[in-house]
Short mmCIF file of C-alpha atoms in Angstrom, two decimals:
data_model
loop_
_atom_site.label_atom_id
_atom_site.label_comp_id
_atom_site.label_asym_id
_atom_site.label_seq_id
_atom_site.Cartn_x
_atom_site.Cartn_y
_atom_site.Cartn_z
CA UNK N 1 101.74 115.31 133.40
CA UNK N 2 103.64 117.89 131.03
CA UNK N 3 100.66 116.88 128.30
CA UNK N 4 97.91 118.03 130.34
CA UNK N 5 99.54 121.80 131.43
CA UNK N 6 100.58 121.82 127.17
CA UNK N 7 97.48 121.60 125.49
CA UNK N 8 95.19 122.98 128.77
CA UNK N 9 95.14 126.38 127.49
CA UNK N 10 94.67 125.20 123.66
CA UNK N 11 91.63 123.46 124.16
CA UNK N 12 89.00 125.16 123.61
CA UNK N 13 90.40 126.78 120.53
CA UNK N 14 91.29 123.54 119.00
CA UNK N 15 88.03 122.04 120.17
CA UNK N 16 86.03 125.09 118.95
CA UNK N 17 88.02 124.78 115.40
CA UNK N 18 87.20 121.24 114.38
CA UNK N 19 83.33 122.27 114.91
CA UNK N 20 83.46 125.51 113.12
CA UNK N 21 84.87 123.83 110.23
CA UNK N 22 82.62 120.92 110.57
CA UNK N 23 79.58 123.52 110.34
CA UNK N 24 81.76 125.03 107.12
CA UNK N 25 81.84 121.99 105.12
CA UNK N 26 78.49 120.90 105.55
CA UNK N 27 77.24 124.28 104.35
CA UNK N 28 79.36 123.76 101.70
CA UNK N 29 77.70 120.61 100.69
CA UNK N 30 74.32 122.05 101.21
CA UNK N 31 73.81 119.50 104.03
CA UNK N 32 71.57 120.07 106.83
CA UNK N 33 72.25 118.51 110.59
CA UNK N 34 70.33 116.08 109.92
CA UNK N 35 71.16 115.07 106.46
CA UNK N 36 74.89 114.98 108.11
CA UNK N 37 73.06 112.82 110.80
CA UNK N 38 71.81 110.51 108.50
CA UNK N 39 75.18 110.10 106.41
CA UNK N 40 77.37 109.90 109.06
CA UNK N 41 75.39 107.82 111.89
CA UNK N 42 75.90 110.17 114.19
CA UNK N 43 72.74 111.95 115.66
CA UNK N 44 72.14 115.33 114.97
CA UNK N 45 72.36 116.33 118.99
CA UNK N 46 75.89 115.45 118.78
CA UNK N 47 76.77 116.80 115.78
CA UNK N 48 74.95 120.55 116.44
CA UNK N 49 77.17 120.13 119.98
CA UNK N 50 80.38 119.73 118.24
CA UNK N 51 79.37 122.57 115.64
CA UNK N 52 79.29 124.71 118.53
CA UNK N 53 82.53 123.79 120.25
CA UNK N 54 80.16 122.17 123.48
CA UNK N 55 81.10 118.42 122.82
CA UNK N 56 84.25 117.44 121.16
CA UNK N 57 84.94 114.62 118.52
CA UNK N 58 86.93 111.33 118.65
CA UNK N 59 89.00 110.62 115.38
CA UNK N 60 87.04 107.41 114.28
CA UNK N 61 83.78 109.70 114.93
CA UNK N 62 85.26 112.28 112.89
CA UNK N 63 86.29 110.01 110.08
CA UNK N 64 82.44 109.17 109.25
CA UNK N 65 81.46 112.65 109.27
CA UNK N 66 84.37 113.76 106.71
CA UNK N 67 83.05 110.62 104.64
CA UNK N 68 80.74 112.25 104.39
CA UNK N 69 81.36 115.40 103.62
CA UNK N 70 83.67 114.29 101.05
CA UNK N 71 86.63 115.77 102.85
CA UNK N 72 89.77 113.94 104.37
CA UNK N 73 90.08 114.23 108.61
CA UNK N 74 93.15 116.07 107.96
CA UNK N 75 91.21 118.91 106.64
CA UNK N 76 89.44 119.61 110.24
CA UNK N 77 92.53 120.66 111.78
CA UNK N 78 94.09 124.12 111.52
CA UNK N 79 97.05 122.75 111.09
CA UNK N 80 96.87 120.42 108.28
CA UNK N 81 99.53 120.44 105.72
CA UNK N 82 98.58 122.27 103.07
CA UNK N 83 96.64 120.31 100.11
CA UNK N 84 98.91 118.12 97.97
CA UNK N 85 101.78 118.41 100.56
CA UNK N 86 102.38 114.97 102.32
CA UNK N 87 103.15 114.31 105.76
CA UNK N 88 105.63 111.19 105.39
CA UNK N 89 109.46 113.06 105.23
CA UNK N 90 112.43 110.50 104.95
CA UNK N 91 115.96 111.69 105.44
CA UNK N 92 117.47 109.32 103.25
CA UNK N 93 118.10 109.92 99.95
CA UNK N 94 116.67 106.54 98.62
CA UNK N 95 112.87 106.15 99.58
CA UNK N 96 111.47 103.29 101.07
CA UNK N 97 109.18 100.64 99.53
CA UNK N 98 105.39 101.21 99.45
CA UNK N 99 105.35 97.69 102.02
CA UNK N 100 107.06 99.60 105.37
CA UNK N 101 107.48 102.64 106.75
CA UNK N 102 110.06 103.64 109.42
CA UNK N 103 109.72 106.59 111.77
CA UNK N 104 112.18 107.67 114.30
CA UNK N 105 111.10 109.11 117.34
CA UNK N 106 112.46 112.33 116.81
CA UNK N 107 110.50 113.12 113.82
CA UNK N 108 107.40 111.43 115.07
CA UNK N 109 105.91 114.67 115.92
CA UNK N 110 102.53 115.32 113.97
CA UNK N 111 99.68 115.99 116.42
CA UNK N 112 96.01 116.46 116.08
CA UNK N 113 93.87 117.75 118.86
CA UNK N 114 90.59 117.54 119.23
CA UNK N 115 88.41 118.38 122.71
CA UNK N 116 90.32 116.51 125.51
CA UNK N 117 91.91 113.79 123.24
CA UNK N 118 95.81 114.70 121.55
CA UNK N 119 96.46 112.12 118.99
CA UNK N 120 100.44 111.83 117.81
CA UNK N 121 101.23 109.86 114.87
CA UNK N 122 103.04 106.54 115.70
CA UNK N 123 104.16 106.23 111.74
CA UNK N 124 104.32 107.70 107.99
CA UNK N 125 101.71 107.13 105.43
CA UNK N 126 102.31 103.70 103.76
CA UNK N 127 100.52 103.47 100.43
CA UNK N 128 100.08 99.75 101.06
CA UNK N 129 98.98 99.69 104.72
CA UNK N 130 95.89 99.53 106.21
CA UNK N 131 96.39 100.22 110.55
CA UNK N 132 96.53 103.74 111.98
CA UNK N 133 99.21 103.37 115.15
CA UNK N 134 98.51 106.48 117.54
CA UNK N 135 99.76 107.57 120.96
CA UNK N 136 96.64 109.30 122.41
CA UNK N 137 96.11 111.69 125.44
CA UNK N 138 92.77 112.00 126.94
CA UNK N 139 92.68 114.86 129.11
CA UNK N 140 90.11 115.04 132.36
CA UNK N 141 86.62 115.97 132.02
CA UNK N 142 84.56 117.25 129.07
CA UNK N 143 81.76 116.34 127.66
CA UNK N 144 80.82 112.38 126.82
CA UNK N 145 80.64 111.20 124.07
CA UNK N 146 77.59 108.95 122.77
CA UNK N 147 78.61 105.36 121.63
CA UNK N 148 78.79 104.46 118.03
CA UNK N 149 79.53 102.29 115.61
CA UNK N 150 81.47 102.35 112.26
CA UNK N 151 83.49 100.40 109.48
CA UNK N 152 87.15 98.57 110.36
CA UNK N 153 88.35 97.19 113.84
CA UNK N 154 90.02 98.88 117.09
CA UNK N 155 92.43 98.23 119.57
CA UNK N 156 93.60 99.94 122.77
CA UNK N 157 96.49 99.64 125.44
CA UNK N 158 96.67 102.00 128.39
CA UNK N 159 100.14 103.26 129.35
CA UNK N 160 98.96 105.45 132.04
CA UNK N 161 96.19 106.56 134.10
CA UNK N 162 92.69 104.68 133.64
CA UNK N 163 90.07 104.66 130.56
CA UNK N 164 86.31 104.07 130.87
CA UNK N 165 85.71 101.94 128.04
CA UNK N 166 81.99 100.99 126.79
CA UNK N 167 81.15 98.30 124.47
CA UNK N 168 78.12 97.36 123.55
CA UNK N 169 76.60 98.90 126.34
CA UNK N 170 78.54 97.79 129.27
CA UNK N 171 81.10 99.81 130.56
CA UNK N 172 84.50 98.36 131.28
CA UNK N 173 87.47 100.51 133.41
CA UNK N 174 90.84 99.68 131.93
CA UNK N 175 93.87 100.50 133.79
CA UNK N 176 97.93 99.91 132.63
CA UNK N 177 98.55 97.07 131.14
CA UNK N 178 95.17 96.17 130.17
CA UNK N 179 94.02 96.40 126.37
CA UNK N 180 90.76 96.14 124.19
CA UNK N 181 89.93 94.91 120.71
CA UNK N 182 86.57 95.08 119.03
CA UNK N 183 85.23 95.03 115.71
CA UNK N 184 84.08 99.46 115.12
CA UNK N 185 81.31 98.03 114.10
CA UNK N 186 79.85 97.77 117.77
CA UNK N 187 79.06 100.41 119.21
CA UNK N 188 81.49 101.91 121.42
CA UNK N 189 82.97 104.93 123.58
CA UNK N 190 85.83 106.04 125.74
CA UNK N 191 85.73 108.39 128.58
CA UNK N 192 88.72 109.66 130.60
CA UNK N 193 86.35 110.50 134.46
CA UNK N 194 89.55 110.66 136.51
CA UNK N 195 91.48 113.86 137.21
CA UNK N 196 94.57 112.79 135.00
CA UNK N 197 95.98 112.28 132.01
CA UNK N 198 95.34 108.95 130.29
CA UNK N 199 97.73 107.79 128.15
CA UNK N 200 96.72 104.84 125.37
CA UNK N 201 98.23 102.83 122.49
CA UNK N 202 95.17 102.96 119.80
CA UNK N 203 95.59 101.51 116.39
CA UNK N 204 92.52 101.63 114.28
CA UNK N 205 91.32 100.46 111.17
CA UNK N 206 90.94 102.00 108.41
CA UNK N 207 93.57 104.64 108.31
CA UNK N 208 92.24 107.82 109.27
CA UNK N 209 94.79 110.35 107.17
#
């Protein structure tokens, strides 16, 4: 799949990024690993892997640890928009009401990679509106991550390829056509262990950006 040979060779860079400026803000704070650990949820193993580029970071995952850090997710990526710059562009002259957005596929475009997972943004910022659509590719391989729990509720469809998908503890293998929806507050993980591309529908609560 064209998504796997696209972001193969950014990877590591992207992956190595998001920990580097992980490590950055929580110095910044004056935070130790573990006093990340112990705001966040996430143990300090983890965290000290994705510091150092060895594990990468889902998006909900992510979310706690900006929390807090007092930063927003967008601010993990390289290629954030710069600060007071938004990402929602309409072409027409009259903007729409705070109750919808609309997005057209061709300017759908704003990515965020991090570790084997690309996540595209399925629609604009909505003052108003509370789910985070995203088209996600997990790549093959890497590192898995632990389960975990955290505020808001999930849901995932699988377009392509196959997702292992733990809940709670027991593992469930979700192929096309087959979706999950949980409460975030159970813990939880995804893990793409075939040698393809997954492709999945996710739309999360609260909004991540």
């Amino acid at each position: 799949m064209g998504t796997s040979e696209r972001h193969g060779g950014e990877e590591p860079d992207r992956q190595g990024a998001v920990g580097a400026r992980m490590r950055q803000f929580r110095k910044e704070r004056g935070l130790t690993l573990r006093g990340l650990a112990t705001h966040s949820g996430l143990s300090i193993g983890f965290l000290s892997q994705v510091e150092r580029g060895i594990s990468s970071i889902g998006l909900t995952a992510l979310n706690s640890v900006a929390t807090a850090l007092d930063r927003s997710v967008a601010e993990f990526f390289n290629d954030a928009p710069p600060e007071g710059e938004t990402e929602e562009r309409q072409p027409s002259a009259s903007p729409l009401p705070s109750h919808f957005t609309l997005t057209r596929s061709a300017t759908a475009a704003t990515e965020y990679i991090s570790g084997q997972q690309t996540y595209r943004m399925l629609s604009a910022r909505g003052p108003n509106l509370v789910l985070e659509p995203l088209l996600v590719h997990i790549a093959p391989g890497g590192r898995r991550e632990n389960s975990y729990g955290h505020a808001g509720e999930e849901f995932a469809f699988v377009l392509e390829g196959e997702l292992l998908y733990e809940v709670d503890g027991v593992e469930h293998r979700l192929h096309p056509g087959d979706s999950v929806h949980l409460r975030s507050t159970v813990p939880h993980s995804m893990f793409n262990d075939t040698d393809r591309v997954t492709t999945v529908v996710s739309v999360v609560t609260p909004r991540l950006f």
